[in-house]
Every structure is written in C-alpha cells, then in structure tokens.
C-alpha cells in the first residue's frame, strides 16, 4: 500500500519510475526492480512491449519475459 504523496514504495523510487514512463527530460537510471515496476504499470495502462522496451532502455524480449514471470497480459496499442 502506498500513501498519497509517497515517493518510495518498497525500495522503488516512484518519481524515477514516473519520469521514465513519461519520457520527459533525460531518462533516469532505474534499478531492475524499478524497471519491472514501470513495466507492470505501463502494461496495466495498455502500452505495447515494444513501446515499454524503448522507454525503459531494455530489449522487447526482456519486457515479454517480465510479463510472463508476473503473469501479465500482453498490453494493448496505447504505445
């Protein structure tokens, strides 16, 4: 559970994740856990694996593996 106004959740820098998701400015350096968290959020928002991979600076196959490991749906055409 995160509280309103929280900037951290279980070791995840939520501000860095949001910056990576938004694509504004220089992309932050994310830990693998932060990348996976961003992947889950972006998948829930309907973004494609290709879009998420580009935004996070990882291979599309990595996004697919994370989704499979977390039993996430494929996402949509939002990006």
mmCIF file with all atom_site columns, C-alpha atoms in Angstrom:
data_model
loop_
_atom_site.group_PDB
_atom_site.id
_atom_site.type_symbol
_atom_site.label_atom_id
_atom_site.label_alt_id
_atom_site.label_comp_id
_atom_site.label_asym_id
_atom_site.label_entity_id
_atom_site.label_seq_id
_atom_site.pdbx_PDB_ins_code
_atom_site.Cartn_x
_atom_site.Cartn_y
_atom_site.Cartn_z
_atom_site.occupancy
_atom_site.B_iso_or_equiv
_atom_site.pdbx_formal_charge
_atom_site.auth_seq_id
_atom_site.auth_comp_id
_atom_site.auth_asym_id
_atom_site.auth_atom_id
_atom_site.pdbx_PDB_model_num
ATOM 1  C CA . UNK A 1 1  ? 0.000  0.000   0.000   1.00 0.00 ? 1  UNK A CA 1
ATOM 2  C CA . UNK A 1 2  ? 1.327  3.418   -0.895  1.00 0.00 ? 2  UNK A CA 1
ATOM 3  C CA . UNK A 1 3  ? 0.173  6.539   0.813   1.00 0.00 ? 3  UNK A CA 1
ATOM 4  C CA . UNK A 1 4  ? -0.824 9.684   -1.091  1.00 0.00 ? 4  UNK A CA 1
ATOM 5  C CA . UNK A 1 5  ? 2.251  11.805  -1.656  1.00 0.00 ? 5  UNK A CA 1
ATOM 6  C CA . UNK A 1 6  ? 4.650  8.896   -1.111  1.00 0.00 ? 6  UNK A CA 1
ATOM 7  C CA . UNK A 1 7  ? 7.735  8.963   -3.286  1.00 0.00 ? 7  UNK A CA 1
ATOM 8  C CA . UNK A 1 8  ? 9.013  5.482   -2.354  1.00 0.00 ? 8  UNK A CA 1
ATOM 9  C CA . UNK A 1 9  ? 7.304  2.090   -2.249  1.00 0.00 ? 9  UNK A CA 1
ATOM 10 C CA . UNK A 1 10 ? 9.213  -0.974  -1.010  1.00 0.00 ? 10 UNK A CA 1
ATOM 11 C CA . UNK A 1 11 ? 12.524 0.378   -2.261  1.00 0.00 ? 11 UNK A CA 1
ATOM 12 C CA . UNK A 1 12 ? 11.065 1.640   -5.564  1.00 0.00 ? 12 UNK A CA 1
ATOM 13 C CA . UNK A 1 13 ? 11.685 5.309   -6.402  1.00 0.00 ? 13 UNK A CA 1
ATOM 14 C CA . UNK A 1 14 ? 8.222  6.224   -7.693  1.00 0.00 ? 14 UNK A CA 1
ATOM 15 C CA . UNK A 1 15 ? 9.397  9.598   -9.016  1.00 0.00 ? 15 UNK A CA 1
ATOM 16 C CA . UNK A 1 16 ? 12.107 7.958   -11.144 1.00 0.00 ? 16 UNK A CA 1
ATOM 17 C CA . UNK A 1 17 ? 9.576  5.414   -12.423 1.00 0.00 ? 17 UNK A CA 1
ATOM 18 C CA . UNK A 1 18 ? 7.142  8.190   -13.353 1.00 0.00 ? 18 UNK A CA 1
ATOM 19 C CA . UNK A 1 19 ? 9.900  10.112  -15.162 1.00 0.00 ? 19 UNK A CA 1
ATOM 20 C CA . UNK A 1 20 ? 10.821 7.004   -17.149 1.00 0.00 ? 20 UNK A CA 1
ATOM 21 C CA . UNK A 1 21 ? 7.176  6.383   -18.026 1.00 0.00 ? 21 UNK A CA 1
ATOM 22 C CA . UNK A 1 22 ? 6.559  9.977   -19.121 1.00 0.00 ? 22 UNK A CA 1
ATOM 23 C CA . UNK A 1 23 ? 9.574  10.218  -21.416 1.00 0.00 ? 23 UNK A CA 1
ATOM 24 C CA . UNK A 1 24 ? 10.134 13.854  -20.433 1.00 0.00 ? 24 UNK A CA 1
ATOM 25 C CA . UNK A 1 25 ? 13.689 15.008  -19.926 1.00 0.00 ? 25 UNK A CA 1
ATOM 26 C CA . UNK A 1 26 ? 16.693 12.766  -19.526 1.00 0.00 ? 26 UNK A CA 1
ATOM 27 C CA . UNK A 1 27 ? 15.683 9.221   -18.639 1.00 0.00 ? 27 UNK A CA 1
ATOM 28 C CA . UNK A 1 28 ? 16.615 8.260   -15.084 1.00 0.00 ? 28 UNK A CA 1
ATOM 29 C CA . UNK A 1 29 ? 18.773 5.259   -14.315 1.00 0.00 ? 29 UNK A CA 1
ATOM 30 C CA . UNK A 1 30 ? 16.435 2.644   -12.861 1.00 0.00 ? 30 UNK A CA 1
ATOM 31 C CA . UNK A 1 31 ? 17.241 -0.485  -10.917 1.00 0.00 ? 31 UNK A CA 1
ATOM 32 C CA . UNK A 1 32 ? 15.898 -3.730  -12.382 1.00 0.00 ? 32 UNK A CA 1
ATOM 33 C CA . UNK A 1 33 ? 13.133 -3.729  -9.756  1.00 0.00 ? 33 UNK A CA 1
ATOM 34 C CA . UNK A 1 34 ? 12.155 -0.182  -10.772 1.00 0.00 ? 34 UNK A CA 1
ATOM 35 C CA . UNK A 1 35 ? 12.162 -1.217  -14.447 1.00 0.00 ? 35 UNK A CA 1
ATOM 36 C CA . UNK A 1 36 ? 9.918  -4.190  -13.665 1.00 0.00 ? 36 UNK A CA 1
ATOM 37 C CA . UNK A 1 37 ? 7.583  -1.966  -11.625 1.00 0.00 ? 37 UNK A CA 1
ATOM 38 C CA . UNK A 1 38 ? 7.380  0.506   -14.524 1.00 0.00 ? 38 UNK A CA 1
ATOM 39 C CA . UNK A 1 39 ? 6.755  -2.395  -16.914 1.00 0.00 ? 39 UNK A CA 1
ATOM 40 C CA . UNK A 1 40 ? 3.825  -3.613  -14.791 1.00 0.00 ? 40 UNK A CA 1
ATOM 41 C CA . UNK A 1 41 ? 2.336  -0.122  -14.603 1.00 0.00 ? 41 UNK A CA 1
ATOM 42 C CA . UNK A 1 42 ? 2.754  0.560   -18.320 1.00 0.00 ? 42 UNK A CA 1
ATOM 43 C CA . UNK A 1 43 ? 1.309  -2.858  -19.188 1.00 0.00 ? 43 UNK A CA 1
ATOM 44 C CA . UNK A 1 44 ? -1.711 -2.083  -16.992 1.00 0.00 ? 44 UNK A CA 1
ATOM 45 C CA . UNK A 1 45 ? -2.052 1.197   -18.913 1.00 0.00 ? 45 UNK A CA 1
ATOM 46 C CA . UNK A 1 46 ? -2.144 -0.727  -22.210 1.00 0.00 ? 46 UNK A CA 1
ATOM 47 C CA . UNK A 1 47 ? 1.288  0.031   -23.671 1.00 0.00 ? 47 UNK A CA 1
ATOM 48 C CA . UNK A 1 48 ? 2.911  -2.415  -26.087 1.00 0.00 ? 48 UNK A CA 1
ATOM 49 C CA . UNK A 1 49 ? 6.044  -4.384  -25.240 1.00 0.00 ? 49 UNK A CA 1
ATOM 50 C CA . UNK A 1 50 ? 7.963  -2.502  -27.945 1.00 0.00 ? 50 UNK A CA 1
ATOM 51 C CA . UNK A 1 51 ? 6.990  0.880   -26.508 1.00 0.00 ? 51 UNK A CA 1
ATOM 52 C CA . UNK A 1 52 ? 7.825  -0.160  -22.939 1.00 0.00 ? 52 UNK A CA 1
ATOM 53 C CA . UNK A 1 53 ? 11.174 -1.607  -24.021 1.00 0.00 ? 53 UNK A CA 1
ATOM 54 C CA . UNK A 1 54 ? 12.128 1.600   -25.804 1.00 0.00 ? 54 UNK A CA 1
ATOM 55 C CA . UNK A 1 55 ? 11.048 3.771   -22.889 1.00 0.00 ? 55 UNK A CA 1
ATOM 56 C CA . UNK A 1 56 ? 12.939 1.671   -20.315 1.00 0.00 ? 56 UNK A CA 1
ATOM 57 C CA . UNK A 1 57 ? 16.010 1.039   -22.464 1.00 0.00 ? 57 UNK A CA 1
ATOM 58 C CA . UNK A 1 58 ? 15.699 -2.750  -22.440 1.00 0.00 ? 58 UNK A CA 1
ATOM 59 C CA . UNK A 1 59 ? 15.081 -5.386  -25.099 1.00 0.00 ? 59 UNK A CA 1
ATOM 60 C CA . UNK A 1 60 ? 11.496 -6.159  -26.082 1.00 0.00 ? 60 UNK A CA 1
ATOM 61 C CA . UNK A 1 61 ? 12.189 -9.787  -25.155 1.00 0.00 ? 61 UNK A CA 1
ATOM 62 C CA . UNK A 1 62 ? 13.038 -8.633  -21.610 1.00 0.00 ? 62 UNK A CA 1
ATOM 63 C CA . UNK A 1 63 ? 9.636  -6.963  -21.311 1.00 0.00 ? 63 UNK A CA 1
ATOM 64 C CA . UNK A 1 64 ? 7.980  -10.145 -22.576 1.00 0.00 ? 64 UNK A CA 1
ATOM 65 C CA . UNK A 1 65 ? 9.896  -12.241 -20.015 1.00 0.00 ? 65 UNK A CA 1
ATOM 66 C CA . UNK A 1 66 ? 8.920  -9.892  -17.179 1.00 0.00 ? 66 UNK A CA 1
ATOM 67 C CA . UNK A 1 67 ? 5.289  -10.040 -18.260 1.00 0.00 ? 67 UNK A CA 1
ATOM 68 C CA . UNK A 1 68 ? 5.398  -13.838 -18.419 1.00 0.00 ? 68 UNK A CA 1
ATOM 69 C CA . UNK A 1 69 ? 7.045  -14.058 -14.993 1.00 0.00 ? 69 UNK A CA 1
ATOM 70 C CA . UNK A 1 70 ? 4.418  -11.752 -13.496 1.00 0.00 ? 70 UNK A CA 1
ATOM 71 C CA . UNK A 1 71 ? 1.566  -13.402 -15.462 1.00 0.00 ? 71 UNK A CA 1
ATOM 72 C CA . UNK A 1 72 ? 0.644  -10.058 -17.047 1.00 0.00 ? 72 UNK A CA 1
ATOM 73 C CA . UNK A 1 73 ? -1.450 -9.688  -20.199 1.00 0.00 ? 73 UNK A CA 1
ATOM 74 C CA . UNK A 1 74 ? 0.235  -8.547  -23.393 1.00 0.00 ? 74 UNK A CA 1
ATOM 75 C CA . UNK A 1 75 ? -0.924 -4.928  -23.191 1.00 0.00 ? 75 UNK A CA 1
ATOM 76 C CA . UNK A 1 76 ? -2.586 -3.030  -25.950 1.00 0.00 ? 76 UNK A CA 1
ATOM 77 C CA . UNK A 1 77 ? -1.977 -0.490  -28.638 1.00 0.00 ? 77 UNK A CA 1
ATOM 78 C CA . UNK A 1 78 ? -1.602 2.565   -26.402 1.00 0.00 ? 78 UNK A CA 1
ATOM 79 C CA . UNK A 1 79 ? 2.019  2.939   -27.375 1.00 0.00 ? 79 UNK A CA 1
#
